[in-house]
Short mmCIF file of C-alpha atoms and ligand atoms in Angstrom, two decimals:
data_model
loop_
_atom_site.label_atom_id
_atom_site.label_comp_id
_atom_site.label_asym_id
_atom_site.label_seq_id
_atom_site.Cartn_x
_atom_site.Cartn_y
_atom_site.Cartn_z
CA MET A 25 15.05 0.31 -2.24
CA THR A 26 16.36 3.74 -1.72
CA SER A 27 16.90 5.36 1.66
CA GLU A 28 14.77 8.34 2.98
CA GLY A 29 16.24 11.58 1.54
CA ASP A 30 17.36 10.18 -1.43
CA GLY A 31 16.92 12.56 -4.64
CA ASN A 32 15.53 9.65 -6.75
CA ASN A 33 12.33 9.32 -4.29
CA LEU A 34 9.34 11.06 -5.23
CA ILE A 35 7.87 10.72 -1.88
CA ASP A 36 9.70 10.35 1.64
CA VAL A 37 7.91 9.56 4.92
CA ARG A 38 9.50 10.27 8.17
CA ASP A 39 8.38 9.50 11.65
CA LEU A 40 4.63 9.77 10.44
CA GLU A 41 2.25 9.64 13.17
CA VAL A 42 -1.68 9.56 12.56
CA ARG A 43 -4.00 9.59 15.33
CA PHE A 44 -7.70 9.52 15.42
CA GLY A 45 -10.18 10.63 18.23
CA GLY A 46 -8.84 11.27 21.79
CA ARG A 47 -11.06 13.71 23.02
CA ARG A 48 -12.73 13.82 26.54
CA GLY A 49 -9.87 11.75 28.04
CA GLU A 50 -10.41 8.68 25.69
CA ALA A 51 -7.09 7.13 24.45
CA PRO A 52 -6.55 8.16 20.58
CA VAL A 53 -6.22 5.40 18.01
CA ARG A 54 -2.71 5.46 16.89
CA ALA A 55 -3.25 4.37 13.55
CA VAL A 56 0.05 5.03 12.10
CA ASN A 57 2.83 5.41 14.56
CA GLY A 58 6.27 6.48 13.47
CA VAL A 59 6.60 5.11 10.06
CA SER A 60 9.35 5.93 7.85
CA PHE A 61 10.15 4.92 4.43
CA ALA A 62 10.75 6.12 0.82
CA LEU A 63 8.96 5.70 -2.64
CA PRO A 64 11.73 5.56 -5.17
CA ALA A 65 10.60 6.93 -8.73
CA GLY A 66 9.64 4.13 -11.00
CA GLU A 67 9.36 1.14 -8.31
CA CYS A 68 6.51 -0.77 -7.01
CA VAL A 69 6.39 -0.82 -3.36
CA GLY A 70 4.55 -3.35 -1.28
CA LEU A 71 2.87 -2.65 2.18
CA VAL A 72 1.46 -5.45 3.79
CA GLY A 73 -0.13 -6.37 7.27
CA GLU A 74 -3.11 -7.65 8.86
CA SER A 75 -6.54 -5.67 8.93
CA GLY A 76 -6.39 -2.69 10.88
CA CYS A 77 -2.62 -2.05 10.91
CA GLY A 78 -2.88 1.20 9.24
CA LYS A 79 -2.33 0.47 5.68
CA SER A 80 -5.30 2.80 4.23
CA THR A 81 -4.67 5.35 7.05
CA LEU A 82 -1.08 5.75 5.71
CA ALA A 83 -2.22 5.77 2.23
CA ASN A 84 -4.92 8.50 2.81
CA ALA A 85 -2.11 10.78 4.74
CA LEU A 86 0.06 10.41 1.52
CA MET A 87 -3.02 11.59 -0.47
CA GLY A 88 -3.38 14.33 1.85
CA LEU A 89 -6.85 13.16 2.75
CA VAL A 90 -6.29 12.67 6.59
CA PRO A 91 -3.94 15.00 8.68
CA TYR A 92 -1.00 13.75 10.41
CA GLN A 93 0.11 15.00 14.06
CA ALA A 94 3.77 14.26 13.72
CA GLY A 95 6.34 13.47 11.08
CA GLU A 96 6.83 14.71 7.64
CA ILE A 97 5.82 13.75 4.10
CA ARG A 98 7.98 15.16 1.43
CA VAL A 99 6.84 15.12 -2.18
CA GLU A 100 9.84 15.46 -4.71
CA GLY A 101 11.57 17.25 -1.78
CA GLN A 102 8.82 19.45 -1.05
CA ASP A 103 6.48 19.65 2.38
CA LEU A 104 3.27 17.78 1.65
CA SER A 105 1.24 20.91 3.23
CA SER A 106 3.00 23.44 1.15
CA ARG A 107 2.46 21.17 -1.92
CA LEU A 108 -1.12 21.19 -1.10
CA SER A 109 -1.20 24.89 -0.91
CA ASP A 110 -0.70 24.83 -4.91
CA GLY A 111 -4.11 23.37 -4.84
CA ARG A 112 -5.76 19.76 -4.40
CA GLY A 113 -6.17 19.39 -8.09
CA ALA A 114 -2.36 20.03 -8.93
CA TYR A 115 -1.49 17.32 -6.19
CA ALA A 116 -4.26 15.01 -7.69
CA ARG A 117 -2.37 15.10 -10.82
CA PHE A 118 0.79 13.82 -9.21
CA VAL A 119 -0.79 10.97 -7.21
CA GLN A 120 -3.80 8.99 -7.71
CA MET A 121 -5.44 6.12 -5.94
CA VAL A 122 -7.43 2.95 -6.96
CA PHE A 123 -9.36 1.15 -4.27
CA GLN A 124 -10.67 -2.12 -3.72
CA ASP A 125 -14.14 -2.04 -4.37
CA PRO A 126 -14.25 -0.56 -8.17
CA LEU A 127 -18.18 -0.58 -8.08
CA GLY A 128 -18.52 1.60 -5.16
CA ALA A 129 -15.71 4.05 -6.76
CA LEU A 130 -18.00 4.73 -9.91
CA ASN A 131 -21.19 6.69 -10.06
CA PRO A 132 -23.80 3.97 -11.00
CA ARG A 133 -25.88 6.30 -12.74
CA MET A 134 -22.67 7.43 -15.15
CA ARG A 135 -21.62 5.68 -18.34
CA ILE A 136 -17.96 4.80 -18.44
CA GLY A 137 -17.25 7.13 -21.39
CA PRO A 138 -18.53 10.11 -19.37
CA ALA A 139 -17.02 8.77 -16.16
CA ILE A 140 -13.68 9.03 -17.83
CA ALA A 141 -14.15 12.25 -19.47
CA GLU A 142 -15.16 13.89 -16.29
CA VAL A 143 -11.80 13.53 -14.93
CA LEU A 144 -10.20 15.10 -17.92
CA ARG A 145 -12.79 18.11 -17.57
CA VAL A 146 -12.22 18.41 -13.86
CA HIS A 147 -8.63 18.70 -14.25
CA ARG A 148 -8.89 20.81 -17.30
CA LEU A 149 -6.87 18.48 -19.59
CA ALA A 150 -9.49 18.81 -22.35
CA LYS A 151 -10.95 22.18 -23.47
CA ASN A 152 -14.55 20.97 -23.91
CA ASP A 153 -16.85 17.87 -23.42
CA ALA A 154 -16.15 16.88 -27.23
CA GLU A 155 -12.49 16.85 -26.73
CA ALA A 156 -12.76 14.95 -23.47
CA ALA A 157 -15.09 12.37 -25.29
CA ALA A 158 -12.54 12.04 -28.01
CA MET A 159 -9.76 11.16 -25.57
CA VAL A 160 -11.84 8.22 -23.91
CA PRO A 161 -11.03 5.59 -26.50
CA ARG A 162 -7.31 5.90 -25.97
CA LEU A 163 -7.55 5.57 -22.09
CA LEU A 164 -9.60 2.55 -22.56
CA ASP A 165 -7.32 0.94 -25.07
CA ARG A 166 -4.60 1.66 -22.44
CA VAL A 167 -6.27 -0.33 -19.75
CA GLY A 168 -7.29 -3.14 -22.36
CA LEU A 169 -10.94 -2.29 -22.93
CA ALA A 170 -12.74 -1.98 -26.02
CA SER A 171 -14.07 1.57 -27.05
CA ARG A 172 -17.45 0.02 -27.25
CA LEU A 173 -17.97 -0.01 -23.37
CA ALA A 174 -17.74 3.52 -23.12
CA SER A 175 -21.75 3.65 -23.56
CA ARG A 176 -22.02 1.05 -20.78
CA TYR A 177 -23.16 1.68 -17.01
CA PRO A 178 -21.02 0.29 -14.37
CA HIS A 179 -23.43 -2.65 -13.57
CA GLU A 180 -23.25 -3.73 -17.20
CA ILE A 181 -19.62 -4.74 -17.03
CA SER A 182 -17.59 -7.30 -15.23
CA GLY A 183 -15.67 -6.49 -11.75
CA GLY A 184 -12.38 -6.57 -13.65
CA GLN A 185 -13.48 -4.25 -16.38
CA ARG A 186 -14.78 -1.98 -13.83
CA GLN A 187 -11.37 -1.95 -12.22
CA ARG A 188 -9.86 -1.26 -15.40
CA VAL A 189 -12.15 1.76 -15.76
CA CYS A 190 -10.91 2.96 -12.38
CA ILE A 191 -7.43 2.59 -13.47
CA ALA A 192 -8.37 4.37 -16.64
CA ARG A 193 -9.77 7.55 -14.57
CA ALA A 194 -6.39 7.37 -12.54
CA LEU A 195 -4.18 7.34 -15.69
CA ALA A 196 -6.37 10.21 -17.28
CA VAL A 197 -4.29 12.83 -15.27
CA GLU A 198 -0.91 11.27 -16.22
CA PRO A 199 0.04 10.86 -12.43
CA SER A 200 3.54 9.93 -11.44
CA VAL A 201 2.36 7.94 -8.50
CA LEU A 202 -0.49 5.37 -8.19
CA ILE A 203 -1.56 4.05 -4.77
CA ALA A 204 -3.30 0.91 -5.27
CA ASP A 205 -5.31 0.07 -1.91
CA GLU A 206 -6.24 -3.85 -2.40
CA PRO A 207 -6.78 -3.17 -5.82
CA VAL A 208 -7.55 -7.11 -6.60
CA SER A 209 -8.89 -8.19 -3.25
CA ALA A 210 -12.61 -7.88 -4.48
CA LEU A 211 -12.04 -9.87 -7.93
CA ASP A 212 -12.22 -13.29 -8.95
CA VAL A 213 -8.78 -14.92 -8.67
CA SER A 214 -8.72 -15.58 -12.40
CA VAL A 215 -9.18 -11.98 -13.22
CA GLN A 216 -6.68 -10.66 -10.28
CA VAL A 217 -3.69 -11.94 -12.44
CA GLN A 218 -4.93 -9.83 -15.40
CA ILE A 219 -5.29 -6.57 -13.31
CA LEU A 220 -1.77 -7.35 -11.47
CA ASN A 221 -0.41 -7.74 -15.16
CA LEU A 222 -1.98 -4.45 -16.43
CA LEU A 223 -0.60 -2.64 -13.24
CA LYS A 224 2.93 -4.13 -14.05
CA GLU A 225 2.75 -3.09 -17.53
CA LEU A 226 1.73 0.20 -16.90
CA GLN A 227 4.69 0.54 -14.34
CA GLN A 228 7.12 -0.27 -17.04
CA ASP A 229 5.34 1.43 -20.05
CA LEU A 230 4.60 4.65 -18.37
CA GLY A 231 7.53 4.56 -15.65
CA LEU A 232 4.75 4.72 -12.74
CA THR A 233 5.72 4.61 -9.40
CA ILE A 234 3.46 2.38 -7.33
CA LEU A 235 2.31 1.98 -3.68
CA PHE A 236 0.78 -1.38 -3.54
CA ILE A 237 -1.40 -2.30 -0.72
CA SER A 238 -2.14 -5.99 0.06
CA HIS A 239 -2.64 -8.43 2.53
CA ASP A 240 -1.47 -11.15 0.23
CA LEU A 241 2.43 -11.72 0.09
CA ALA A 242 2.36 -13.85 -2.91
CA THR A 243 0.81 -11.04 -4.76
CA VAL A 244 3.15 -8.64 -3.26
CA GLN A 245 6.11 -10.87 -4.32
CA TYR A 246 4.72 -10.90 -7.91
CA MET A 247 4.51 -7.13 -8.20
CA CYS A 248 6.98 -5.31 -6.15
CA GLU A 249 10.71 -4.65 -5.76
CA SER A 250 10.52 -3.85 -2.03
CA VAL A 251 8.13 -4.18 0.78
CA LEU A 252 7.07 -2.58 3.79
CA VAL A 253 5.54 -4.94 6.55
CA MET A 254 3.41 -3.16 8.99
CA TYR A 255 2.14 -4.17 12.35
CA LEU A 256 -0.13 -1.86 14.77
CA GLY A 257 0.97 1.12 13.04
CA HIS A 258 4.87 0.70 12.84
CA VAL A 259 6.62 -0.59 9.96
CA VAL A 260 8.42 -3.93 11.78
CA GLU A 261 10.54 -4.84 8.45
CA ARG A 262 11.36 -3.47 5.24
CA GLY A 263 13.60 -4.39 2.20
CA PRO A 264 14.03 -5.76 -1.06
CA VAL A 265 11.39 -8.46 -1.84
CA SER A 266 14.19 -11.12 -2.55
CA ALA A 267 15.73 -10.25 0.99
CA LEU A 268 12.65 -10.28 2.97
CA PHE A 269 11.10 -13.35 1.21
CA GLY A 270 14.36 -15.19 1.32
CA ALA A 271 15.40 -14.26 4.97
CA PRO A 272 12.61 -12.57 6.89
CA ALA A 273 14.19 -10.84 9.88
CA HIS A 274 11.24 -10.16 11.91
CA PRO A 275 9.08 -12.94 13.78
CA TYR A 276 5.81 -11.31 12.41
CA THR A 277 7.06 -11.36 8.63
CA GLU A 278 8.04 -15.04 9.31
CA SER A 279 4.47 -15.78 10.49
CA LEU A 280 2.93 -13.95 7.55
CA LEU A 281 5.33 -15.65 5.22
CA SER A 282 4.68 -19.19 6.86
CA ALA A 283 0.87 -18.75 5.71
CA VAL A 284 1.81 -18.79 2.17
CA PRO A 285 4.13 -21.94 2.17
CA ASP A 286 5.12 -21.68 -1.52
CA VAL A 287 6.81 -18.45 -1.32
CA THR A 288 8.62 -19.05 1.52
CA ARG A 289 12.48 -19.94 1.29
CA VAL A 290 12.36 -22.05 4.35
CA GLY A 291 9.70 -24.49 2.98
CA ALA A 292 11.70 -24.57 -0.28
CA SER A 293 15.06 -25.14 1.10
CA SER A 294 14.06 -27.91 3.69
CA GLY A 295 12.49 -29.76 0.78
CA GLY A 296 9.18 -29.99 2.57
CA ARG A 297 6.43 -27.31 3.79
CA ALA A 298 7.37 -25.26 6.80
CA SER A 299 4.71 -25.44 9.12
CA ARG A 300 2.38 -22.53 9.52
CA ILE A 301 2.81 -20.11 12.48
CA VAL A 302 -0.46 -19.27 14.06
CA LEU A 303 -0.35 -16.22 16.10
CA LYS A 304 -1.73 -16.21 19.59
CA GLY A 305 -4.62 -13.92 20.20
CA GLU A 306 -5.84 -10.91 17.89
CA PRO A 307 -3.91 -7.76 17.24
CA PRO A 308 -4.01 -5.39 20.17
CA SER A 309 -6.33 -2.52 20.42
CA PRO A 310 -4.60 0.65 18.37
CA ARG A 311 -5.76 2.78 21.37
CA GLU A 312 -3.48 0.65 23.81
CA HIS A 313 -0.14 -0.31 22.37
CA PRO A 314 1.43 -3.05 24.52
CA PRO A 315 4.93 -1.63 26.07
CA GLY A 316 8.35 -2.41 24.71
CA CYS A 317 7.72 -4.17 21.26
CA THR A 318 4.23 -3.93 20.31
CA PHE A 319 4.37 -7.65 18.85
CA HIS A 320 5.68 -9.05 22.11
CA PRO A 321 2.17 -10.37 23.48
CA ARG A 322 1.96 -12.51 20.20
CA CYS A 323 5.42 -13.20 19.30
CA PRO A 324 6.63 -16.75 19.46
CA ARG A 325 10.10 -15.72 19.80
CA ALA A 326 9.63 -13.19 22.61
CA GLN A 327 12.24 -12.90 25.23
CA PRO A 328 11.79 -10.91 28.83
CA GLN A 329 13.52 -7.91 27.34
CA CYS A 330 10.77 -7.46 24.70
CA ALA A 331 8.10 -6.71 27.04
CA ARG A 332 10.31 -3.74 28.50
CA ASP A 333 12.34 -2.23 25.68
CA VAL A 334 11.18 -0.72 22.38
CA PRO A 335 13.26 -2.27 19.53
CA VAL A 336 15.18 0.10 17.32
CA GLU A 337 15.19 -0.33 13.53
CA MET A 338 18.21 -2.36 12.89
CA VAL A 339 19.83 -2.26 9.22
CA LEU A 340 20.90 -5.52 8.15
CA ALA A 341 21.95 -5.40 4.45
CA ASP A 342 20.96 -3.53 1.40
CA SER A 343 18.30 -1.36 2.90
CA HIS A 344 16.75 -4.54 4.65
CA CYS A 345 15.66 -3.08 8.13
CA SER A 346 14.07 -4.88 10.99
CA GLN A 347 12.59 -3.39 14.41
CA CYS A 348 13.29 -6.57 16.26
CA HIS A 349 15.89 -6.87 19.24
CA PHE A 350 16.82 -10.02 17.63
CA ALA A 351 16.80 -9.36 14.15
CA GLU A 352 20.28 -10.94 13.23
CA GLN A 353 18.98 -14.26 14.81
CA ALA A 354 15.65 -13.85 13.16
CA ALA A 355 16.72 -15.08 9.48
CA ALA A 356 18.52 -18.04 11.33
CA TRP A 357 15.36 -19.00 13.31
CA ALA A 358 13.12 -18.75 10.13
CA ALA A 359 15.86 -20.90 8.23
CA SER A 360 15.88 -23.43 10.88
CA ARG A 361 12.16 -24.07 10.82
N1 ATP B 23 -11.80 8.02 10.49
C1 ATP B 23 -11.25 7.10 11.38
N2 ATP B 23 -11.49 7.22 12.84
C2 ATP B 23 -11.17 6.42 13.83
N3 ATP B 23 -10.63 5.33 13.62
C3 ATP B 23 -10.01 5.19 12.29
C4 ATP B 23 -10.46 5.86 11.28
N4 ATP B 23 -10.08 5.42 10.21
C5 ATP B 23 -9.24 4.41 10.47
N5 ATP B 23 -9.33 4.10 11.97
C6 ATP B 23 -8.82 3.05 12.74
O1 ATP B 23 -7.37 2.94 12.37
C7 ATP B 23 -6.78 1.88 12.41
C8 ATP B 23 -6.17 1.60 11.08
O2 ATP B 23 -7.06 1.40 10.11
P1 ATP B 23 -7.00 1.37 8.55
O3 ATP B 23 -8.32 1.16 7.72
O4 ATP B 23 -5.91 2.16 7.99
O5 ATP B 23 -6.34 -0.36 8.43
P2 ATP B 23 -5.89 -1.20 7.25
O6 ATP B 23 -4.55 -1.65 7.54
O7 ATP B 23 -6.27 -0.59 5.88
O8 ATP B 23 -7.02 -2.19 7.31
P3 ATP B 23 -7.78 -3.37 6.29
O9 ATP B 23 -6.76 -4.33 5.74
O10 ATP B 23 -8.72 -3.97 6.95
O11 ATP B 23 -8.04 -2.46 5.19
C9 ATP B 23 -8.04 0.76 12.66
O12 ATP B 23 -8.12 0.50 14.08
C10 ATP B 23 -9.29 1.73 12.24
O13 ATP B 23 -10.38 1.16 12.92
S1 SF4 B 24 11.50 -7.65 19.69
FE1 SF4 B 24 11.07 -9.63 20.61
S2 SF4 B 24 8.72 -9.60 20.85
FE2 SF4 B 24 9.48 -8.11 19.13
S3 SF4 B 24 9.61 -9.39 17.29
FE3 SF4 B 24 11.50 -9.28 18.23
S4 SF4 B 24 11.65 -11.19 19.36
FE4 SF4 B 24 9.41 -10.76 18.81
MG1 MG B 25 -7.41 -0.58 4.33
#
């Protein structure tokens, strides 16, 4: 994983904060709270964390769809706001998004062919309707769909085929970056693997850079070179997949990995299954972040210091970073389970 500010990065995010509400004296929802990371060209970076931790908000901020109140987003070295001043269309040709629900993302009254051709026309990538229609079969083929499906409506094809159509619409503009927000969560398990393989293939063949959002660690391990673990608006651990899955250096990551026994180094090296860590209680409200380490009320490793002092990010090795006061011990804790 490349560091922020590296010339190889397509997107650099530094100390990003996104808040919602907060008028009339009520505390704002601090959905993204001081996030820094980089999206290196050609890499697939995973973003994981519980529901409500801020993954989609972060993605929407990168898309320029929600405003941020602090920090910066740099796109190929340029500030996002100045990049957007060149026009939303131009930015949309740089970064595209694929969502969890392909049915909701498609117009139910528009056939598949025209739905793809529409993107080409909106972005002026085809001179007229006939030229746009002529480009559709190639895009369908690119995502593994037969051209005869162009005449079908979204409800006449399967969920996996619909997600392929959404990917084809995203690819129509030949983006550099694809943000995939839970792209397989709504699909049958058998179809999930096919869509993951398609994304992998596109990453390799087209040199696509992907931010892959998921709550499923096994999927992230399969897809990504590096991973960001998010909790209550913070990135609490980040690093190469091999390092993070092999020696998690944050107790929250350790607990997530314990729920996927077959991917934990702990379970494998001990010759048996490491027991699952069940976290106490629900995640706190994003309106009221606990003091000190925000994970401390639920952390099985918490010490008195954790309720008082905010942990700073510690660099362990090879861009493997953790926001835990005891990051260096955490890998040993995980290994001893
Ligand atoms: N437009 C909004 N107005 C107010 N609060 C919002 C808004 N959008 C998101 N939130 C809140 O921000 C927090 C983060 O939400 P977000 O959708 O980013 O989480 P997520 O990690 O994508 O969750 P999930 O895994 O369920 O998709 C949540 O508490 C959510 O309720
Ligand atoms: S700083 Fe303390 S509470 Fe936070 S993750 Fe580390 S051990 Fe747990
Ligand atoms: Mg989400």
